[in-house]
Amino acid sequence: TQNVNVARFARNVEWDFFCDFQTPCAGGSSGLLDGKYPLICGGEIQSSVSIDDCFVLGYPTLTSKLPTQKYLASSLMINDSHLWITGGSSRDASGIIGIHDTSEYVSLDGDRLTVTPGPTLPVPINGHCMVQMNEFSIMLIGTHCVKSHIFVQKLNFDEIWQII
């Protein structure tokens, strides 16, 4: 069956070691800027505190900050040089303190990592998935709550969100 072929392929994948990652972090957003810079933004440390750091693995001077602490956000490379991060939550040792309707673009600007505001999401959302449907549309699906949402955003961001 097709599933068996996929599983057989997955067992034969070889991974190359890139670098030591010293800070334990979960629930962050990531992408590969310019095809060679592995980026991680946000997440949580010690299973209780969300962070706002953005950094490129193996390049200690390429760092920046998100405007808010985020974990369980979602991200998608919208082109070779821009990672789009959407939604996410903030938390401290007492639990979730906020779910975000914000988004950001992260990119390299020469030798600097830059974070710029993206479009506001139609609802606060975390724990969701982003999928590029075609060259014009991105779908965000799922959320933290019982009622899931599906949103489609046009890549030129000139149009409003379409809820499907």
PDB file of C-alpha atoms in Angstrom:
ATOM      1  CA  THR A   1       0.000   0.000   0.000  1.00  0.00           C
ATOM      2  CA  GLN A   2       0.980   3.626  -0.263  1.00  0.00           C
ATOM      3  CA  ASN A   3       1.447   3.942   3.531  1.00  0.00           C
ATOM      4  CA  VAL A   4       3.957   1.095   3.541  1.00  0.00           C
ATOM      5  CA  ASN A   5       5.988   2.820   0.817  1.00  0.00           C
ATOM      6  CA  VAL A   6       6.005   6.069   2.775  1.00  0.00           C
ATOM      7  CA  ALA A   7       7.120   4.235   5.929  1.00  0.00           C
ATOM      8  CA  ARG A   8       9.849   2.395   4.001  1.00  0.00           C
ATOM      9  CA  PHE A   9      11.085   5.709   2.602  1.00  0.00           C
ATOM     10  CA  ALA A  10      11.114   7.312   6.057  1.00  0.00           C
ATOM     11  CA  ARG A  11      13.297   4.525   7.487  1.00  0.00           C
ATOM     12  CA  ASN A  12      15.932   5.147   4.795  1.00  0.00           C
ATOM     13  CA  VAL A  13      16.301   8.885   5.422  1.00  0.00           C
ATOM     14  CA  GLU A  14      19.726   9.938   6.698  1.00  0.00           C
ATOM     15  CA  TRP A  15      20.061  13.092   8.756  1.00  0.00           C
ATOM     16  CA  ASP A  16      23.194  15.239   8.839  1.00  0.00           C
ATOM     17  CA  PHE A  17      24.256  16.731  12.160  1.00  0.00           C
ATOM     18  CA  PHE A  18      24.120  20.538  11.976  1.00  0.00           C
ATOM     19  CA  CYS A  19      25.085  21.899  15.380  1.00  0.00           C
ATOM     20  CA  ASP A  20      24.514  21.525  19.105  1.00  0.00           C
ATOM     21  CA  PHE A  21      21.364  23.235  20.299  1.00  0.00           C
ATOM     22  CA  GLN A  22      22.050  24.031  23.942  1.00  0.00           C
ATOM     23  CA  THR A  23      18.760  25.626  25.037  1.00  0.00           C
ATOM     24  CA  PRO A  24      15.914  23.125  25.426  1.00  0.00           C
ATOM     25  CA  CYS A  25      12.942  24.604  23.584  1.00  0.00           C
ATOM     26  CA  ALA A  26       9.588  23.248  22.396  1.00  0.00           C
ATOM     27  CA  GLY A  27       6.678  24.675  20.414  1.00  0.00           C
ATOM     28  CA  GLY A  28       8.750  27.176  18.430  1.00  0.00           C
ATOM     29  CA  SER A  29       8.343  28.256  14.813  1.00  0.00           C
ATOM     30  CA  SER A  30      11.045  27.549  12.276  1.00  0.00           C
ATOM     31  CA  GLY A  31      12.121  27.864   8.682  1.00  0.00           C
ATOM     32  CA  LEU A  32      15.188  27.904   6.446  1.00  0.00           C
ATOM     33  CA  LEU A  33      16.045  31.461   5.377  1.00  0.00           C
ATOM     34  CA  ASP A  34      17.763  31.864   2.009  1.00  0.00           C
ATOM     35  CA  GLY A  35      18.111  28.092   1.778  1.00  0.00           C
ATOM     36  CA  LYS A  36      20.921  27.940   4.347  1.00  0.00           C
ATOM     37  CA  TYR A  37      20.039  29.710   7.631  1.00  0.00           C
ATOM     38  CA  PRO A  38      17.979  27.511  10.039  1.00  0.00           C
ATOM     39  CA  LEU A  39      15.778  29.903  12.022  1.00  0.00           C
ATOM     40  CA  ILE A  40      13.883  29.274  15.281  1.00  0.00           C
ATOM     41  CA  CYS A  41      11.501  31.838  16.806  1.00  0.00           C
ATOM     42  CA  GLY A  42       9.576  31.634  20.037  1.00  0.00           C
ATOM     43  CA  GLY A  43       8.688  28.421  21.821  1.00  0.00           C
ATOM     44  CA  GLU A  44       8.834  27.592  25.485  1.00  0.00           C
ATOM     45  CA  ILE A  45      11.597  26.623  27.856  1.00  0.00           C
ATOM     46  CA  GLN A  46      11.359  24.471  30.958  1.00  0.00           C
ATOM     47  CA  SER A  47       7.833  23.439  29.845  1.00  0.00           C
ATOM     48  CA  SER A  48       6.342  26.536  31.393  1.00  0.00           C
ATOM     49  CA  VAL A  49       7.675  29.854  30.081  1.00  0.00           C
ATOM     50  CA  SER A  50       7.199  31.136  26.533  1.00  0.00           C
ATOM     51  CA  ILE A  51       9.994  33.103  24.865  1.00  0.00           C
ATOM     52  CA  ASP A  52      10.253  35.868  22.259  1.00  0.00           C
ATOM     53  CA  ASP A  53      13.742  35.085  20.924  1.00  0.00           C
ATOM     54  CA  CYS A  54      14.525  34.522  17.245  1.00  0.00           C
ATOM     55  CA  PHE A  55      17.899  33.097  16.312  1.00  0.00           C
ATOM     56  CA  VAL A  56      19.708  31.342  13.494  1.00  0.00           C
ATOM     57  CA  LEU A  57      21.364  28.081  14.503  1.00  0.00           C
ATOM     58  CA  GLY A  58      25.122  28.209  14.114  1.00  0.00           C
ATOM     59  CA  TYR A  59      25.179  32.027  13.730  1.00  0.00           C
ATOM     60  CA  PRO A  60      25.277  33.571  17.228  1.00  0.00           C
ATOM     61  CA  THR A  61      25.102  37.168  15.955  1.00  0.00           C
ATOM     62  CA  LEU A  62      21.911  36.610  13.935  1.00  0.00           C
ATOM     63  CA  THR A  63      19.282  37.197  16.627  1.00  0.00           C
ATOM     64  CA  SER A  64      16.151  39.291  17.067  1.00  0.00           C
ATOM     65  CA  LYS A  65      12.998  39.460  19.199  1.00  0.00           C
ATOM     66  CA  LEU A  66       9.335  38.890  18.405  1.00  0.00           C
ATOM     67  CA  PRO A  67       7.026  41.664  19.679  1.00  0.00           C
ATOM     68  CA  THR A  68       5.414  39.140  22.058  1.00  0.00           C
ATOM     69  CA  GLN A  69       6.353  35.824  23.600  1.00  0.00           C
ATOM     70  CA  LYS A  70       4.926  32.991  21.495  1.00  0.00           C
ATOM     71  CA  TYR A  71       4.698  29.244  21.634  1.00  0.00           C
ATOM     72  CA  LEU A  72       2.468  26.957  19.546  1.00  0.00           C
ATOM     73  CA  ALA A  73       2.440  29.564  16.771  1.00  0.00           C
ATOM     74  CA  SER A  74       2.600  28.296  13.199  1.00  0.00           C
ATOM     75  CA  SER A  75       4.953  29.330  10.431  1.00  0.00           C
ATOM     76  CA  LEU A  76       5.445  29.042   6.708  1.00  0.00           C
ATOM     77  CA  MET A  77       8.200  30.165   4.359  1.00  0.00           C
ATOM     78  CA  ILE A  78       6.271  32.465   1.993  1.00  0.00           C
ATOM     79  CA  ASN A  79       9.337  32.841  -0.208  1.00  0.00           C
ATOM     80  CA  ASP A  80      13.025  31.941   0.103  1.00  0.00           C
ATOM     81  CA  SER A  81      13.793  34.842   2.413  1.00  0.00           C
ATOM     82  CA  HIS A  82      10.672  35.418   4.576  1.00  0.00           C
ATOM     83  CA  LEU A  83       9.186  33.273   7.326  1.00  0.00           C
ATOM     84  CA  TRP A  84       5.588  34.175   8.224  1.00  0.00           C
ATOM     85  CA  ILE A  85       4.691  33.406  11.868  1.00  0.00           C
ATOM     86  CA  THR A  86       1.011  33.431  12.873  1.00  0.00           C
ATOM     87  CA  GLY A  87      -0.856  33.320  16.177  1.00  0.00           C
ATOM     88  CA  GLY A  88       0.552  31.453  19.142  1.00  0.00           C
ATOM     89  CA  SER A  89       0.192  31.717  22.905  1.00  0.00           C
ATOM     90  CA  SER A  90       2.038  33.279  25.791  1.00  0.00           C
ATOM     91  CA  ARG A  91       2.415  31.430  29.050  1.00  0.00           C
ATOM     92  CA  ASP A  92       4.166  31.601  32.342  1.00  0.00           C
ATOM     93  CA  ALA A  93       4.461  29.101  35.184  1.00  0.00           C
ATOM     94  CA  SER A  94       0.749  29.569  36.006  1.00  0.00           C
ATOM     95  CA  GLY A  95      -0.422  28.617  32.488  1.00  0.00           C
ATOM     96  CA  ILE A  96      -1.661  30.318  29.299  1.00  0.00           C
ATOM     97  CA  ILE A  97      -1.900  34.086  29.698  1.00  0.00           C
ATOM     98  CA  GLY A  98      -2.864  35.014  26.142  1.00  0.00           C
ATOM     99  CA  ILE A  99      -3.632  33.692  22.655  1.00  0.00           C
ATOM    100  CA  HIS A 100      -2.544  35.955  19.801  1.00  0.00           C
ATOM    101  CA  ASP A 101      -4.174  37.260  16.618  1.00  0.00           C
ATOM    102  CA  THR A 102      -0.876  38.790  15.506  1.00  0.00           C
ATOM    103  CA  SER A 103       1.582  37.729  12.829  1.00  0.00           C
ATOM    104  CA  GLU A 104       5.144  38.628  11.917  1.00  0.00           C
ATOM    105  CA  TYR A 105       7.577  38.277   9.033  1.00  0.00           C
ATOM    106  CA  VAL A 106      11.147  37.282   9.846  1.00  0.00           C
ATOM    107  CA  SER A 107      13.897  37.805   7.269  1.00  0.00           C
ATOM    108  CA  LEU A 108      17.576  38.546   6.822  1.00  0.00           C
ATOM    109  CA  ASP A 109      18.507  42.113   6.000  1.00  0.00           C
ATOM    110  CA  GLY A 110      22.208  41.984   5.171  1.00  0.00           C
ATOM    111  CA  ASP A 111      23.820  40.736   8.353  1.00  0.00           C
ATOM    112  CA  ARG A 112      20.759  41.439  10.558  1.00  0.00           C
ATOM    113  CA  LEU A 113      17.733  39.325  11.401  1.00  0.00           C
ATOM    114  CA  THR A 114      14.613  41.516  11.148  1.00  0.00           C
ATOM    115  CA  VAL A 115      11.079  41.047  12.458  1.00  0.00           C
ATOM    116  CA  THR A 116       8.260  43.128  10.929  1.00  0.00           C
ATOM    117  CA  PRO A 117       4.504  43.090  11.651  1.00  0.00           C
ATOM    118  CA  GLY A 118       2.275  40.957   9.448  1.00  0.00           C
ATOM    119  CA  PRO A 119      -1.498  41.041   8.952  1.00  0.00           C
ATOM    120  CA  THR A 120      -3.822  40.667  11.945  1.00  0.00           C
ATOM    121  CA  LEU A 121      -5.547  37.288  12.017  1.00  0.00           C
ATOM    122  CA  PRO A 122      -9.364  37.086  12.066  1.00  0.00           C
ATOM    123  CA  VAL A 123      -9.316  35.405  15.509  1.00  0.00           C
ATOM    124  CA  PRO A 124      -6.691  34.616  18.150  1.00  0.00           C
ATOM    125  CA  ILE A 125      -5.294  31.187  17.241  1.00  0.00           C
ATOM    126  CA  ASN A 126      -2.653  28.702  18.370  1.00  0.00           C
ATOM    127  CA  GLY A 127      -1.878  25.049  17.777  1.00  0.00           C
ATOM    128  CA  HIS A 128      -2.859  25.455  14.137  1.00  0.00           C
ATOM    129  CA  CYS A 129      -1.328  24.412  10.832  1.00  0.00           C
ATOM    130  CA  MET A 130      -0.440  26.545   7.806  1.00  0.00           C
ATOM    131  CA  VAL A 131      -0.461  25.091   4.289  1.00  0.00           C
ATOM    132  CA  GLN A 132       0.343  26.842   1.033  1.00  0.00           C
ATOM    133  CA  MET A 133      -2.513  25.723  -1.236  1.00  0.00           C
ATOM    134  CA  ASN A 134      -1.117  27.203  -4.435  1.00  0.00           C
ATOM    135  CA  GLU A 135       0.992  30.165  -5.494  1.00  0.00           C
ATOM    136  CA  PHE A 136      -1.773  32.567  -4.411  1.00  0.00           C
ATOM    137  CA  SER A 137      -3.321  31.187  -1.198  1.00  0.00           C
ATOM    138  CA  ILE A 138      -2.333  29.956   2.257  1.00  0.00           C
ATOM    139  CA  MET A 139      -4.703  27.993   4.507  1.00  0.00           C
ATOM    140  CA  LEU A 140      -4.668  28.168   8.300  1.00  0.00           C
ATOM    141  CA  ILE A 141      -6.590  25.314   9.863  1.00  0.00           C
ATOM    142  CA  GLY A 142      -7.332  24.281  13.429  1.00  0.00           C
ATOM    143  CA  THR A 143      -7.026  26.086  16.723  1.00  0.00           C
ATOM    144  CA  HIS A 144      -6.781  25.603  20.472  1.00  0.00           C
ATOM    145  CA  CYS A 145     -10.511  25.547  21.154  1.00  0.00           C
ATOM    146  CA  VAL A 146     -13.277  23.017  20.550  1.00  0.00           C
ATOM    147  CA  LYS A 147     -14.520  24.818  17.431  1.00  0.00           C
ATOM    148  CA  SER A 148     -11.916  24.664  14.665  1.00  0.00           C
ATOM    149  CA  HIS A 149     -11.542  27.350  12.035  1.00  0.00           C
ATOM    150  CA  ILE A 150     -10.344  27.341   8.441  1.00  0.00           C
ATOM    151  CA  PHE A 151      -9.048  30.596   6.982  1.00  0.00           C
ATOM    152  CA  VAL A 152      -7.564  31.320   3.594  1.00  0.00           C
ATOM    153  CA  GLN A 153      -5.288  34.314   3.000  1.00  0.00           C
ATOM    154  CA  LYS A 154      -4.262  35.558  -0.425  1.00  0.00           C
ATOM    155  CA  LEU A 155      -0.505  35.866  -0.737  1.00  0.00           C
ATOM    156  CA  ASN A 156      -0.619  39.483  -1.862  1.00  0.00           C
ATOM    157  CA  PHE A 157      -2.397  40.340   1.430  1.00  0.00           C
ATOM    158  CA  ASP A 158      -4.449  43.012  -0.329  1.00  0.00           C
ATOM    159  CA  GLU A 159      -7.699  41.129   0.259  1.00  0.00           C
ATOM    160  CA  ILE A 160      -9.407  40.407   3.555  1.00  0.00           C
ATOM    161  CA  TRP A 161      -9.434  36.957   5.111  1.00  0.00           C
ATOM    162  CA  GLN A 162     -11.883  34.472   3.645  1.00  0.00           C
ATOM    163  CA  ILE A 163     -13.433  32.087   6.163  1.00  0.00           C
ATOM    164  CA  ILE A 164     -14.393  28.754   4.634  1.00  0.00           C
TER     165      ILE A 164
END
